[in-house]
Short mmCIF file of C-alpha atoms in Angstrom, two decimals:
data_model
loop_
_atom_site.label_atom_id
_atom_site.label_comp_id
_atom_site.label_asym_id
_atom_site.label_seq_id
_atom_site.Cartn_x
_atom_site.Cartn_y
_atom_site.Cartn_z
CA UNK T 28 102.00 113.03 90.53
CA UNK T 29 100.46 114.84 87.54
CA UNK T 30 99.73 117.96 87.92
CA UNK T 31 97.19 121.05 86.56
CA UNK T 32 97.76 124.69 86.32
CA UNK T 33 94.97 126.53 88.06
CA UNK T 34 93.93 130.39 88.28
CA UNK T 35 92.33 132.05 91.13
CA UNK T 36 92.90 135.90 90.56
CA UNK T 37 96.07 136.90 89.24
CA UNK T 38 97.79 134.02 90.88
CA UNK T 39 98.70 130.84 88.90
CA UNK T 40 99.17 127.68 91.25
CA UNK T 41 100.18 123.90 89.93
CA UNK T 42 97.28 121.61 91.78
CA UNK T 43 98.46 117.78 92.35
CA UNK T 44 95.78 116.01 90.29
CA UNK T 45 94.93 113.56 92.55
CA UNK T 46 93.89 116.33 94.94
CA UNK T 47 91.14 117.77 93.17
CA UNK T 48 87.67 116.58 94.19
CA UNK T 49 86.26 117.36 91.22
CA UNK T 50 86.18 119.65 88.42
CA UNK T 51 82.49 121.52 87.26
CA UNK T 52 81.13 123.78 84.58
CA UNK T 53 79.48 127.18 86.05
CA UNK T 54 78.89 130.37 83.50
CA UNK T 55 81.17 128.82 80.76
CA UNK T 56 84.16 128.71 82.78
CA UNK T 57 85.65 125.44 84.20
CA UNK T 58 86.39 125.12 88.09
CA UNK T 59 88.20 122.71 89.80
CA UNK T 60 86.78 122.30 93.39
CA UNK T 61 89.60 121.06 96.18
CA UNK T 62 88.68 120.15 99.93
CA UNK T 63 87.91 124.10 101.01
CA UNK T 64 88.61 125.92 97.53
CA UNK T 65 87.89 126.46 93.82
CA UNK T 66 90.01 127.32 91.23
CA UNK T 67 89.70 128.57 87.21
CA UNK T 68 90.50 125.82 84.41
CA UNK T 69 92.26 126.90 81.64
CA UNK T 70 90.75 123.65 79.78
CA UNK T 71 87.31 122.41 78.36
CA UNK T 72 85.75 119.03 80.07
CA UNK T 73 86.54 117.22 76.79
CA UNK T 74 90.19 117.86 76.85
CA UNK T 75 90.29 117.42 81.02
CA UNK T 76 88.50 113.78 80.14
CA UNK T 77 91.92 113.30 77.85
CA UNK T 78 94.75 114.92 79.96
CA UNK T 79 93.24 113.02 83.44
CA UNK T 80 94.36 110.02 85.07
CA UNK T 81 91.89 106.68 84.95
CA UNK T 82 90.17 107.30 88.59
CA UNK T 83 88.32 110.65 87.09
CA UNK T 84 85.12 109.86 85.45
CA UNK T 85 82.29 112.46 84.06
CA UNK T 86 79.60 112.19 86.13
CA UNK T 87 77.22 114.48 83.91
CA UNK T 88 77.41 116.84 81.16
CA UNK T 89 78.85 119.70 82.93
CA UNK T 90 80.86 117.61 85.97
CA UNK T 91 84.24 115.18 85.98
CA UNK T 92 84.51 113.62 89.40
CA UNK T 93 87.70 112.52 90.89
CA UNK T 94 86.57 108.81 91.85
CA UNK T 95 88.46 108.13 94.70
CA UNK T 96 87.72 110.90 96.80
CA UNK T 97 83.79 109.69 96.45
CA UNK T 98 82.90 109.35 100.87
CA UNK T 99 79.14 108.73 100.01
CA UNK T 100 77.26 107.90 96.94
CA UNK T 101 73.32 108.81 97.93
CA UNK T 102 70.47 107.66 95.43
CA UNK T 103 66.94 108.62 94.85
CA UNK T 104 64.03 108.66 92.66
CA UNK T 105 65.38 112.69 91.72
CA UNK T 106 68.80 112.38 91.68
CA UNK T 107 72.38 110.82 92.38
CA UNK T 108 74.66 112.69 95.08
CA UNK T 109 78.22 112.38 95.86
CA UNK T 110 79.76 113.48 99.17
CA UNK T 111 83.62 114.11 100.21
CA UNK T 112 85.60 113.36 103.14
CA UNK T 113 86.50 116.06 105.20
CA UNK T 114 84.51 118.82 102.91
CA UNK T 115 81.04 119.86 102.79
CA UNK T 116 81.07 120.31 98.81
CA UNK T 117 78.49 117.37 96.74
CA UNK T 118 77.82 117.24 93.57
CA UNK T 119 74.88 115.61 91.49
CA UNK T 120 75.61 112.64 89.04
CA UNK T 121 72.85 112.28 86.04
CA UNK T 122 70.71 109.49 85.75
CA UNK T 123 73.16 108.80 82.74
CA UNK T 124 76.44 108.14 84.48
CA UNK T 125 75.25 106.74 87.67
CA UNK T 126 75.08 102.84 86.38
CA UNK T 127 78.92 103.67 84.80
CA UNK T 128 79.83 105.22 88.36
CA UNK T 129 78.46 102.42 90.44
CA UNK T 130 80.13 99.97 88.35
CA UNK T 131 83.59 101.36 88.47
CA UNK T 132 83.30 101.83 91.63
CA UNK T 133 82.26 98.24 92.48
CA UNK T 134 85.38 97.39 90.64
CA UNK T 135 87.74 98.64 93.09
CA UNK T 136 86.15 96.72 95.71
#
């Protein structure tokens, strides 16, 4: 499995990919957001959307979501949520992406 170099502190720590939920943009820095954690990102989204494997999609312009760990995809008039097994983290998906993110995920049906 791949694997990404993530910061929290002064400790380095080499995430499995495929274990990250997904990864977001808060004050200019990039976190990646596991189950129960978040770590730094050495990386900008752009060069994430480059160095990640097919099943991670942007979801918006400051979000990259980690496709198959989607539990629950909620729509409304206001927005697009994703939820996560076993984790009480969402995030929102823009009115953009969410066609792109239904279809892909109507693919691996």
């Amino acid at each position: 499995q791949p694997k990404l170099r993530c910061f929290k502190g002064d400790t380095e720590y080499d995430w499995a990919v495929h274990d990250i939920l997904f990864f977001e943009t808060e004050d200019r820095q990039i976190n990646a957001h596991t189950v129960d954690d978040i770590f730094e990102i050495h990386h900008r989204l752009y060069e994430l959307e480059d160095l990640l494997p097919a099943d991670f999609m942007r979801i918006s312009k400051s979000a990259i979501l980690n496709t198959t760990k989607i539990f629950a995809l909620t729509h409304s008039i206001s927005n697009s949520l994703v939820a996560f097994q076993h984790s009480r983290k969402q995030v929102y998906v823009s009115r953009k992406y969410y066609k792109l993110l239904k279809e892909r995920l109507e693919e691996r049906r």
